[in-house]
mmCIF file of C-alpha atoms in Angstrom:
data_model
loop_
_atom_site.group_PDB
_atom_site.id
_atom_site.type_symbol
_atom_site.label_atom_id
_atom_site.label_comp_id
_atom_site.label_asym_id
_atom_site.label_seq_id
_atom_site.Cartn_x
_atom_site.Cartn_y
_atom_site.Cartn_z
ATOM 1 C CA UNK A 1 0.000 0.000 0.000
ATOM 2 C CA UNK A 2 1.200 3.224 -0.780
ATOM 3 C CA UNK A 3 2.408 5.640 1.717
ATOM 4 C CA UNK A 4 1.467 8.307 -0.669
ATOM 5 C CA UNK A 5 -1.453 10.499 0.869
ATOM 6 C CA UNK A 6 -2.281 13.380 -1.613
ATOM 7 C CA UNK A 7 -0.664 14.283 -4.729
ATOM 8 C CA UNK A 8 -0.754 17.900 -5.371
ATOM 9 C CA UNK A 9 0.558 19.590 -8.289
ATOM 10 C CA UNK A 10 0.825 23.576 -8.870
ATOM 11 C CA UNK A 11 -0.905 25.998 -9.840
ATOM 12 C CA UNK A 12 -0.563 28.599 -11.484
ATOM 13 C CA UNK A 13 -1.792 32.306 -9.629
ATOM 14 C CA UNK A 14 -1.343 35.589 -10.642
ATOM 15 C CA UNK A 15 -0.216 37.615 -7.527
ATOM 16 C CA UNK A 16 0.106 40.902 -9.624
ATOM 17 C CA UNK A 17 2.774 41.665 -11.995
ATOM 18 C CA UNK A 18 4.384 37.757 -11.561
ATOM 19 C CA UNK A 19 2.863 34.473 -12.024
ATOM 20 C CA UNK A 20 3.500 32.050 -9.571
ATOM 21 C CA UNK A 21 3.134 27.930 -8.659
ATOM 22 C CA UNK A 22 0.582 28.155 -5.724
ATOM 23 C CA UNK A 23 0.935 24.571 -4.093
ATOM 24 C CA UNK A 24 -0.798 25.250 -0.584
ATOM 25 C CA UNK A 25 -3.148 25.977 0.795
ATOM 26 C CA UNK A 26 -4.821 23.067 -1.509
ATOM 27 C CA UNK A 27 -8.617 22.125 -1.417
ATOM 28 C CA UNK A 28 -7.762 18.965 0.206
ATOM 29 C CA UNK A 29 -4.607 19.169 2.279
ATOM 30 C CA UNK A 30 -5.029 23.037 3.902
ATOM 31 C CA UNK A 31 -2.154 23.239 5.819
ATOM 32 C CA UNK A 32 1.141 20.077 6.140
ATOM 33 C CA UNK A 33 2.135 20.831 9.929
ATOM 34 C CA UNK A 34 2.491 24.586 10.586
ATOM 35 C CA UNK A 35 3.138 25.359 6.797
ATOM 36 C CA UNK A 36 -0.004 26.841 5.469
ATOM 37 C CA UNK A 37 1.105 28.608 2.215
ATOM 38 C CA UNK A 38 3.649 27.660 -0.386
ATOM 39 C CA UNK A 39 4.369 29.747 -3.321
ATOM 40 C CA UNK A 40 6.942 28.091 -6.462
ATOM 41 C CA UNK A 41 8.412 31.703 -7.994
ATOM 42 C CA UNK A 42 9.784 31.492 -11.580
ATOM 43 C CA UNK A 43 11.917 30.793 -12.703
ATOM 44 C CA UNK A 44 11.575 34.133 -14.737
ATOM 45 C CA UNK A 45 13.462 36.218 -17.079
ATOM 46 C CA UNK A 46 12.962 39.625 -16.755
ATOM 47 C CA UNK A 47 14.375 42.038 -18.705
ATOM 48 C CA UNK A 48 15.984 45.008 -17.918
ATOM 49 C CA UNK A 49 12.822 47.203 -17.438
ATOM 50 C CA UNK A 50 10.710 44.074 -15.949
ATOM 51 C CA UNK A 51 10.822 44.262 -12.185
ATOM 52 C CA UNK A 52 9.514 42.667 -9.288
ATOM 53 C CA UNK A 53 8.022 45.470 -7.316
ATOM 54 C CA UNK A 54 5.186 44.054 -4.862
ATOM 55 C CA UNK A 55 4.219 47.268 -2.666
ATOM 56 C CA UNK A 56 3.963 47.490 0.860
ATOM 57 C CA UNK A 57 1.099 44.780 2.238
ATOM 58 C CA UNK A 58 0.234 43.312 5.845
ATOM 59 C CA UNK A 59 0.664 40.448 7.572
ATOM 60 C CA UNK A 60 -0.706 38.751 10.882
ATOM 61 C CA UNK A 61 -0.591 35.648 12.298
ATOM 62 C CA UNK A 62 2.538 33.966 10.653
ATOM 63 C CA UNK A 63 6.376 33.834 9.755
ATOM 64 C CA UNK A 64 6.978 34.387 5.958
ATOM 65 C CA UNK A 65 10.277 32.640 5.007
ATOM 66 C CA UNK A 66 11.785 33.341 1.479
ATOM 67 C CA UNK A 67 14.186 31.199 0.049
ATOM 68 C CA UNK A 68 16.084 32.080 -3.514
ATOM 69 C CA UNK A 69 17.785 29.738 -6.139
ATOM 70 C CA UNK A 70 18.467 32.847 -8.563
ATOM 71 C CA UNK A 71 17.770 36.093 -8.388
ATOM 72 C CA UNK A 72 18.021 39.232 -5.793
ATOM 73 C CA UNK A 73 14.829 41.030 -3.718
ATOM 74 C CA UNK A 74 15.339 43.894 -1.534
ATOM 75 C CA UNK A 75 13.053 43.485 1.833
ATOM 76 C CA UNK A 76 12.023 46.169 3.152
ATOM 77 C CA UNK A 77 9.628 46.289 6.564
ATOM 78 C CA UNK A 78 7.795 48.418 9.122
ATOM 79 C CA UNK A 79 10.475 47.378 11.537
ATOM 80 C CA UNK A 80 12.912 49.658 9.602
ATOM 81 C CA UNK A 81 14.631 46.625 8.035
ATOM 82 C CA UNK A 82 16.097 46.928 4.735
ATOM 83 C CA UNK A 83 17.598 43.401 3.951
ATOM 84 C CA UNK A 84 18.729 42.404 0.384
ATOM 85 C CA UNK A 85 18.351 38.143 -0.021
ATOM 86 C CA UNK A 86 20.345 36.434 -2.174
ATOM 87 C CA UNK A 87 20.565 32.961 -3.441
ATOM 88 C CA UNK A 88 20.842 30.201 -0.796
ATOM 89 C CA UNK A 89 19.893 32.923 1.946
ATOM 90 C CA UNK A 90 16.924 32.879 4.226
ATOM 91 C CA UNK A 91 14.556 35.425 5.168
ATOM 92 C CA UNK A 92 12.753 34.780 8.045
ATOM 93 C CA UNK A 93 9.909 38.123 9.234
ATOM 94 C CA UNK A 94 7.365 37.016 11.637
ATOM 95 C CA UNK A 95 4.097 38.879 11.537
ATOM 96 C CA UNK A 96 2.935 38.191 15.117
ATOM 97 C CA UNK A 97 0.629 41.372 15.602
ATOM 98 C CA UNK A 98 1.158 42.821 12.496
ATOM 99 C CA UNK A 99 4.018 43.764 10.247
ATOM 100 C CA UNK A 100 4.239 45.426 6.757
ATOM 101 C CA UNK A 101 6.709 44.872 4.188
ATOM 102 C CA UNK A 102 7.363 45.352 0.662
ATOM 103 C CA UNK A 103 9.464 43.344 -2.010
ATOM 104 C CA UNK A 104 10.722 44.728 -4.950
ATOM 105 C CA UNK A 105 13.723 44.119 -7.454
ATOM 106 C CA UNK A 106 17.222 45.883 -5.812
ATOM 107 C CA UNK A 107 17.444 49.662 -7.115
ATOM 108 C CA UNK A 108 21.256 48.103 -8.607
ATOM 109 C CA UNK A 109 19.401 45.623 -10.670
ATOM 110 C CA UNK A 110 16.729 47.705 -11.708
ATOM 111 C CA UNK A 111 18.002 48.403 -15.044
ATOM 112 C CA UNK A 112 19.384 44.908 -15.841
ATOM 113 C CA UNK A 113 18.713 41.545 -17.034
ATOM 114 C CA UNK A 114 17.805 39.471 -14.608
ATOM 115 C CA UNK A 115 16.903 35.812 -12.902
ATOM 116 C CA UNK A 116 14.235 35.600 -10.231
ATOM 117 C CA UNK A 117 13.759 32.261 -8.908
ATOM 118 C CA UNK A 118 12.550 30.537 -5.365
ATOM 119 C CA UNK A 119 10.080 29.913 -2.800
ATOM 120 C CA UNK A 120 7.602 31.914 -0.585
ATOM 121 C CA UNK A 121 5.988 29.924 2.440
ATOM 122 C CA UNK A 122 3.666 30.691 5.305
ATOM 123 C CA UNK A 123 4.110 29.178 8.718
ATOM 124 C CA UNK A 124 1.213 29.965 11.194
ATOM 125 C CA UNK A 125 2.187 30.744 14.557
ATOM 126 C CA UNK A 126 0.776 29.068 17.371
ATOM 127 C CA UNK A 127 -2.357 30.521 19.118
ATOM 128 C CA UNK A 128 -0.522 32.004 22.245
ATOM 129 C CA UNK A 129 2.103 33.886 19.937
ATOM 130 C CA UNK A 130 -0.791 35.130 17.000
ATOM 131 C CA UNK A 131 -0.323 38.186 18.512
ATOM 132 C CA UNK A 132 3.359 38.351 19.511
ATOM 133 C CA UNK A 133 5.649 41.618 18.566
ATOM 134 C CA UNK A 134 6.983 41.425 14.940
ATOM 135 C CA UNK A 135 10.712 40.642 14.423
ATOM 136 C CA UNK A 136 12.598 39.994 11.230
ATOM 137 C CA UNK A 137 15.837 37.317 11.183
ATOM 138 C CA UNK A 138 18.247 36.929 7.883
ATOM 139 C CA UNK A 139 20.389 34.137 7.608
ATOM 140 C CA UNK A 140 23.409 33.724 5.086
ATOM 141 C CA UNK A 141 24.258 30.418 3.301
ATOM 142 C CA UNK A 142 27.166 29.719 5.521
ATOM 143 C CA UNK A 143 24.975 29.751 8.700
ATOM 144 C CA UNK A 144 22.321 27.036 7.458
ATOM 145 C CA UNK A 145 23.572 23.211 8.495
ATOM 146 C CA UNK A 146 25.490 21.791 5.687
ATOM 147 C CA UNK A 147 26.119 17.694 5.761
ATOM 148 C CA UNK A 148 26.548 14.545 3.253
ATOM 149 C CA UNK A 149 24.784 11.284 4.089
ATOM 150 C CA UNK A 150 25.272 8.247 1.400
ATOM 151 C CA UNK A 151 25.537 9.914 -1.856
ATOM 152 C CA UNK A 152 22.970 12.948 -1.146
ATOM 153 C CA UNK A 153 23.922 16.339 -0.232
ATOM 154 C CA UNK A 154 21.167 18.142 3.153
ATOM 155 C CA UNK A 155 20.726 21.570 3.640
ATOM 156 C CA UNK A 156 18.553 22.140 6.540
ATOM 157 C CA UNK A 157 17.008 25.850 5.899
ATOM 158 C CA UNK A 158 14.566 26.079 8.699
ATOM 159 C CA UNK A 159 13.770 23.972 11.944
ATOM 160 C CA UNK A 160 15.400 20.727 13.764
ATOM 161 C CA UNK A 161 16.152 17.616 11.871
ATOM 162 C CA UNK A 162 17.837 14.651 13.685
ATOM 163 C CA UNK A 163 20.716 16.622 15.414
ATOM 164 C CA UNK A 164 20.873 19.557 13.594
ATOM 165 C CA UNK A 165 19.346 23.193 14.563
ATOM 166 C CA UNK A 166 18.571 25.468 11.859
ATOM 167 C CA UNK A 167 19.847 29.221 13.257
ATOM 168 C CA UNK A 168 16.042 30.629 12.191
ATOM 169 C CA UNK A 169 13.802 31.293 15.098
ATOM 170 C CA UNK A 170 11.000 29.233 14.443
ATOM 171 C CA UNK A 171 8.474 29.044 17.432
ATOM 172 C CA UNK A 172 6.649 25.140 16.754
ATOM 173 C CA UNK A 173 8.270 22.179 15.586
ATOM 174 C CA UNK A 174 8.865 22.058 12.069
ATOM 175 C CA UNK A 175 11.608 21.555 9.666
ATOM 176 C CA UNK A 176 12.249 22.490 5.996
ATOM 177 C CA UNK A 177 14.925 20.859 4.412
ATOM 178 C CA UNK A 178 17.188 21.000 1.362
ATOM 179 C CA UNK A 179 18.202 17.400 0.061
ATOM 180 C CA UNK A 180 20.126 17.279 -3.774
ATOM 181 C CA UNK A 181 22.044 14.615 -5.498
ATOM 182 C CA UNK A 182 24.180 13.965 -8.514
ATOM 183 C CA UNK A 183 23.646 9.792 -8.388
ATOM 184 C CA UNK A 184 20.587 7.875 -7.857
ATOM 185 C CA UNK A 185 20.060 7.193 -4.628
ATOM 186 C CA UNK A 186 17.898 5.608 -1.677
ATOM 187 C CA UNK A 187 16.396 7.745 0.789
ATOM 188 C CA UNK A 188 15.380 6.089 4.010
ATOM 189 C CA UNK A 189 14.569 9.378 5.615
ATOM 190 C CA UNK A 190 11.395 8.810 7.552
ATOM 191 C CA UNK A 191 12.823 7.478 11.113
ATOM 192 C CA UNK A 192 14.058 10.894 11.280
ATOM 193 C CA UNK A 193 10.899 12.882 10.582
ATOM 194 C CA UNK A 194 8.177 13.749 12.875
ATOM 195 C CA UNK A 195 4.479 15.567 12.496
ATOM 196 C CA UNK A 196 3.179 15.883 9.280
ATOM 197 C CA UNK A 197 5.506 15.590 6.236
ATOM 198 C CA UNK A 198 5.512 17.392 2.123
ATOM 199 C CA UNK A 199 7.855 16.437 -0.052
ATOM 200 C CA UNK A 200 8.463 19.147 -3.120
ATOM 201 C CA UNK A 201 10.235 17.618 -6.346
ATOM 202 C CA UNK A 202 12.008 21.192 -7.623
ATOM 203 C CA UNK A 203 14.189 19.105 -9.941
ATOM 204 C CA UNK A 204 14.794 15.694 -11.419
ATOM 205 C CA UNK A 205 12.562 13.047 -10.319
ATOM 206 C CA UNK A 206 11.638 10.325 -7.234
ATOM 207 C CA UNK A 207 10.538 6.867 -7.676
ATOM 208 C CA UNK A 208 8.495 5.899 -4.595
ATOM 209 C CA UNK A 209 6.751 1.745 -4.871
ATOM 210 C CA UNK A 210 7.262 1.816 -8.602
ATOM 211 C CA UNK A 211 5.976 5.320 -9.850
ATOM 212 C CA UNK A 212 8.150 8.070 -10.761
ATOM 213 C CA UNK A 213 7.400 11.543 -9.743
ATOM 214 C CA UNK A 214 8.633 14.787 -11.629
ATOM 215 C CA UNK A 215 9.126 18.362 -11.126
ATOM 216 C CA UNK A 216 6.560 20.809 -9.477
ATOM 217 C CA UNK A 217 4.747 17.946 -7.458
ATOM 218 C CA UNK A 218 4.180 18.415 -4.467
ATOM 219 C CA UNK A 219 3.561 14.784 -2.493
ATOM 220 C CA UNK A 220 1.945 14.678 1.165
ATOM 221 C CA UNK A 221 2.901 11.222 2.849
ATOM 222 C CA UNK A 222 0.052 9.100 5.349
ATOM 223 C CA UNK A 223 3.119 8.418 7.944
ATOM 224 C CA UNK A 224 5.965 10.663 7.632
ATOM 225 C CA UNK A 225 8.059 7.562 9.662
ATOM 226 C CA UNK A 226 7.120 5.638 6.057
ATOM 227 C CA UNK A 227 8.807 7.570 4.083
ATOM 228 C CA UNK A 228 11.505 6.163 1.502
ATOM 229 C CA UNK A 229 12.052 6.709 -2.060
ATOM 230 C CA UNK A 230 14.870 7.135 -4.928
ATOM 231 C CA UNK A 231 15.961 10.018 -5.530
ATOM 232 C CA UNK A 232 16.982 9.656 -9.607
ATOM 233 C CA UNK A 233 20.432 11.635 -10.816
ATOM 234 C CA UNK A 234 20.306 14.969 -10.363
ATOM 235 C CA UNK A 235 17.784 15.773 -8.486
ATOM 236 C CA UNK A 236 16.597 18.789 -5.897
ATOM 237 C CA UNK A 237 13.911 18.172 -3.380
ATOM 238 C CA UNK A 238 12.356 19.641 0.033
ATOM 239 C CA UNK A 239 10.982 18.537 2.514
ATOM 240 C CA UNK A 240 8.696 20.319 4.732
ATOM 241 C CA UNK A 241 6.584 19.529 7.694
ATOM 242 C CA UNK A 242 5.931 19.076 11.718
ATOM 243 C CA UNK A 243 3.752 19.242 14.220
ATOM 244 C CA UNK A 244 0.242 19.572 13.556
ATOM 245 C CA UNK A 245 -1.574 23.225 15.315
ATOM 246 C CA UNK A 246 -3.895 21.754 17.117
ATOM 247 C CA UNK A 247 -6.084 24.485 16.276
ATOM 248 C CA UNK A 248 -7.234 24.893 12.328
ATOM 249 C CA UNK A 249 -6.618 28.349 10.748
ATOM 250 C CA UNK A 250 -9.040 31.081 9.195
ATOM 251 C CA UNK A 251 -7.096 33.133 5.924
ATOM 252 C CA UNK A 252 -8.224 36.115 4.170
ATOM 253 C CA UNK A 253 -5.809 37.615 1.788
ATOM 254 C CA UNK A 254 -2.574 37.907 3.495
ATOM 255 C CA UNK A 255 -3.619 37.433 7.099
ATOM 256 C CA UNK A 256 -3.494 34.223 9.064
ATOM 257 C CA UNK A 257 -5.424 33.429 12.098
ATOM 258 C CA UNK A 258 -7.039 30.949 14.639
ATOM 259 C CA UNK A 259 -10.063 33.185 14.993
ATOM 260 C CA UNK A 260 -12.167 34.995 12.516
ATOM 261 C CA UNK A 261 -11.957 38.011 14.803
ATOM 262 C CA UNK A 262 -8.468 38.794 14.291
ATOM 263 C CA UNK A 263 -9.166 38.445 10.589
ATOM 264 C CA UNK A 264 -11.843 41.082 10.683
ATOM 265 C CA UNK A 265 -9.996 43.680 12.616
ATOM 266 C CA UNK A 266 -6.353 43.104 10.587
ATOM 267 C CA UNK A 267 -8.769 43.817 7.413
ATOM 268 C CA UNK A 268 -10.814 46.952 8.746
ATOM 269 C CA UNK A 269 -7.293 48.274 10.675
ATOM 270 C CA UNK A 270 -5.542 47.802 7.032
ATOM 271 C CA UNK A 271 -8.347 49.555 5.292
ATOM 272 C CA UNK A 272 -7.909 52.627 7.677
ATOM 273 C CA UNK A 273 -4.108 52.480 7.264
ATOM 274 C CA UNK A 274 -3.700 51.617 11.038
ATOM 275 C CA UNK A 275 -0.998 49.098 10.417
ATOM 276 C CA UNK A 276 2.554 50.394 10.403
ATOM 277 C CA UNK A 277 4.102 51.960 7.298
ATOM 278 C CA UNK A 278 7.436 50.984 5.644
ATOM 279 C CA UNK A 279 9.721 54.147 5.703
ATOM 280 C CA UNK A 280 10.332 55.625 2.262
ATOM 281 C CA UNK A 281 7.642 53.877 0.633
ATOM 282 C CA UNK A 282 4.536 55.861 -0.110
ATOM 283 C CA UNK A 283 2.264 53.295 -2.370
ATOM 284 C CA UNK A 284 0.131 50.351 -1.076
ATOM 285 C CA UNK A 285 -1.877 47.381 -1.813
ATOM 286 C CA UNK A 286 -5.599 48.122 -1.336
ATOM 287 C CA UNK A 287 -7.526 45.489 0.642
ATOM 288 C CA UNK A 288 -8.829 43.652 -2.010
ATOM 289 C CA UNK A 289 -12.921 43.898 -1.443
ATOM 290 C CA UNK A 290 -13.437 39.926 -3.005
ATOM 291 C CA UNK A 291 -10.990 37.736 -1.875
ATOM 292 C CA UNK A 292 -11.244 33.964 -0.791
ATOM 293 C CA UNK A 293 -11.834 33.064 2.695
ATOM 294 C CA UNK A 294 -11.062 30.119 3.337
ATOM 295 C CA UNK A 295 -12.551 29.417 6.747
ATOM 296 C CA UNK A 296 -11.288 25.928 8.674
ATOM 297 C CA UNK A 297 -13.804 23.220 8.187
ATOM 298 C CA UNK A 298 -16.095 21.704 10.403
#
């Protein structure tokens, strides 16, 4: 029997002036552990007057973690940060309360041809934290665990995984983690997971119980201590996952929370321009006035 759960694959969204892979929340799997929102980004072209340039929007509720395999974005938040992320970096802001921030193309790229590349996700904080003081964390590639384990290079970006400690200040149990190879290879990885586990195919291919799996499929396993597969040649994966909330979440637009309260007041507060601004920017998104709400099932 197959230890395969849910098979999701992406789709695409328009979030503006880029299209994007939206893999969760999905109809049927809303959130794997505390991850409730994936986002695949390119990879893109743009040319030298294309840029990425999302204004300043809110948050609540959540961490946002970006995670780059080409390309540059300039952060810039209500907290004052200004934080440029590069390939192999991670940026880690955690909404909490609320928290503003914009993204846009680096003002030394503006003018160039460039790459833009990576992943957006969504962890929800737990209940007790929702409304905890916003804080922002940026790691560089030299600070994320680095290790080789029979043939397959691991890159742990976020969380705990057997005894490693990711340096970004996540606040449940979770891990999201980088595995790539050059040879085929046997992954016997599940002994080491716990909660809920995702497994995103970025490159290459897996062959799990005699079907292969290709790029931008996103695979949710029944028992995350089940899981082993081959990982063909050449081949980039992530795994993502932990414990379960034990509470399920409400979303509206870019606000997280575990009561429809918090929802209403982030929108109405955003609407009246009550949230903090992001020095030196002057434009915003609007609230958008129809927007799914996806409200946790019975």
């Amino acid at each position: 029997m197959s230890n395969i759960n849910l098979i999701i694959e992406e789709r695409p969204r328009d979030i503006g002036n880029f299209m994007v892979g939206r893999l969760l929340p999905f109809k049927d799997k809303r959130m794997v552990g505390p991850f409730i929102f994936i986002d695949h980004m390119g990879p893109a072209a743009l040319k030298a007057e294309e840029n990425l340039d999302i204004a300043p929007h809110p948050h609540i509720g959540l961490s946002t973690l970006t995670y780059l395999f080409e390309g540059n974005i300039m952060h810039k938040d209500s907290l004052g940060t200004e934080m440029e992320i590069k390939p192999g970096q991670v940026n880690w802001m955690t909404a909490g309360k609320g928290i503003t921030h914009s993204e846009r193309a680096p003002e030394y790229l503006r003018h160039t041809n460039k790459m833009l590349h990576g992943l957006q996700i969504w962890v929800a904080l737990p209940k007790e934290l929702e409304q905890m003081e916003p804080s922002f964390y940026h790691a560089d590639v030299e600070d994320l665990p680095q290790w080789e384990q029979d043939g397959v290079s691991y890159r742990l970006i976020a969380g705990s995984f057997m005894d490693h400690k990711s340096p970004v200040p996540v606040f449940s149990p979770l891990y999201f983690l980088e595995l790539k190879n050059t040879t085929k290879q046997t992954v016997k990885i599940g002994k080491d997971l716990y909660g809920e586990a995702g497994l995103y195919i970025l490159e290459g291919s897996i062959e799990n119980e005699g079907t292969t799996f290709g790029p931008k499929e996103l695979l949710v396993a029944k028992d995350s201590q089940l899981c082993e597969f081959t990982m063909n040649e050449n081949t980039s994966i992530y795994f993502f996952g932990g414990d379960a909330l034990p509470e399920p979440r409400f979303i509206y637009w870019n606000f997280v929370a575990s009561d429809q309260a918090l929802i209403d007041q982030a929108k109405q507060n955003w609407k009246d321009q009550r949230f903090p601004q992001v020095p030196g920017e002057t434009e915003f998104i609007p609230l958008p006035e129809e927007h799914i709400n996806l409200k946790p099932r019975a």
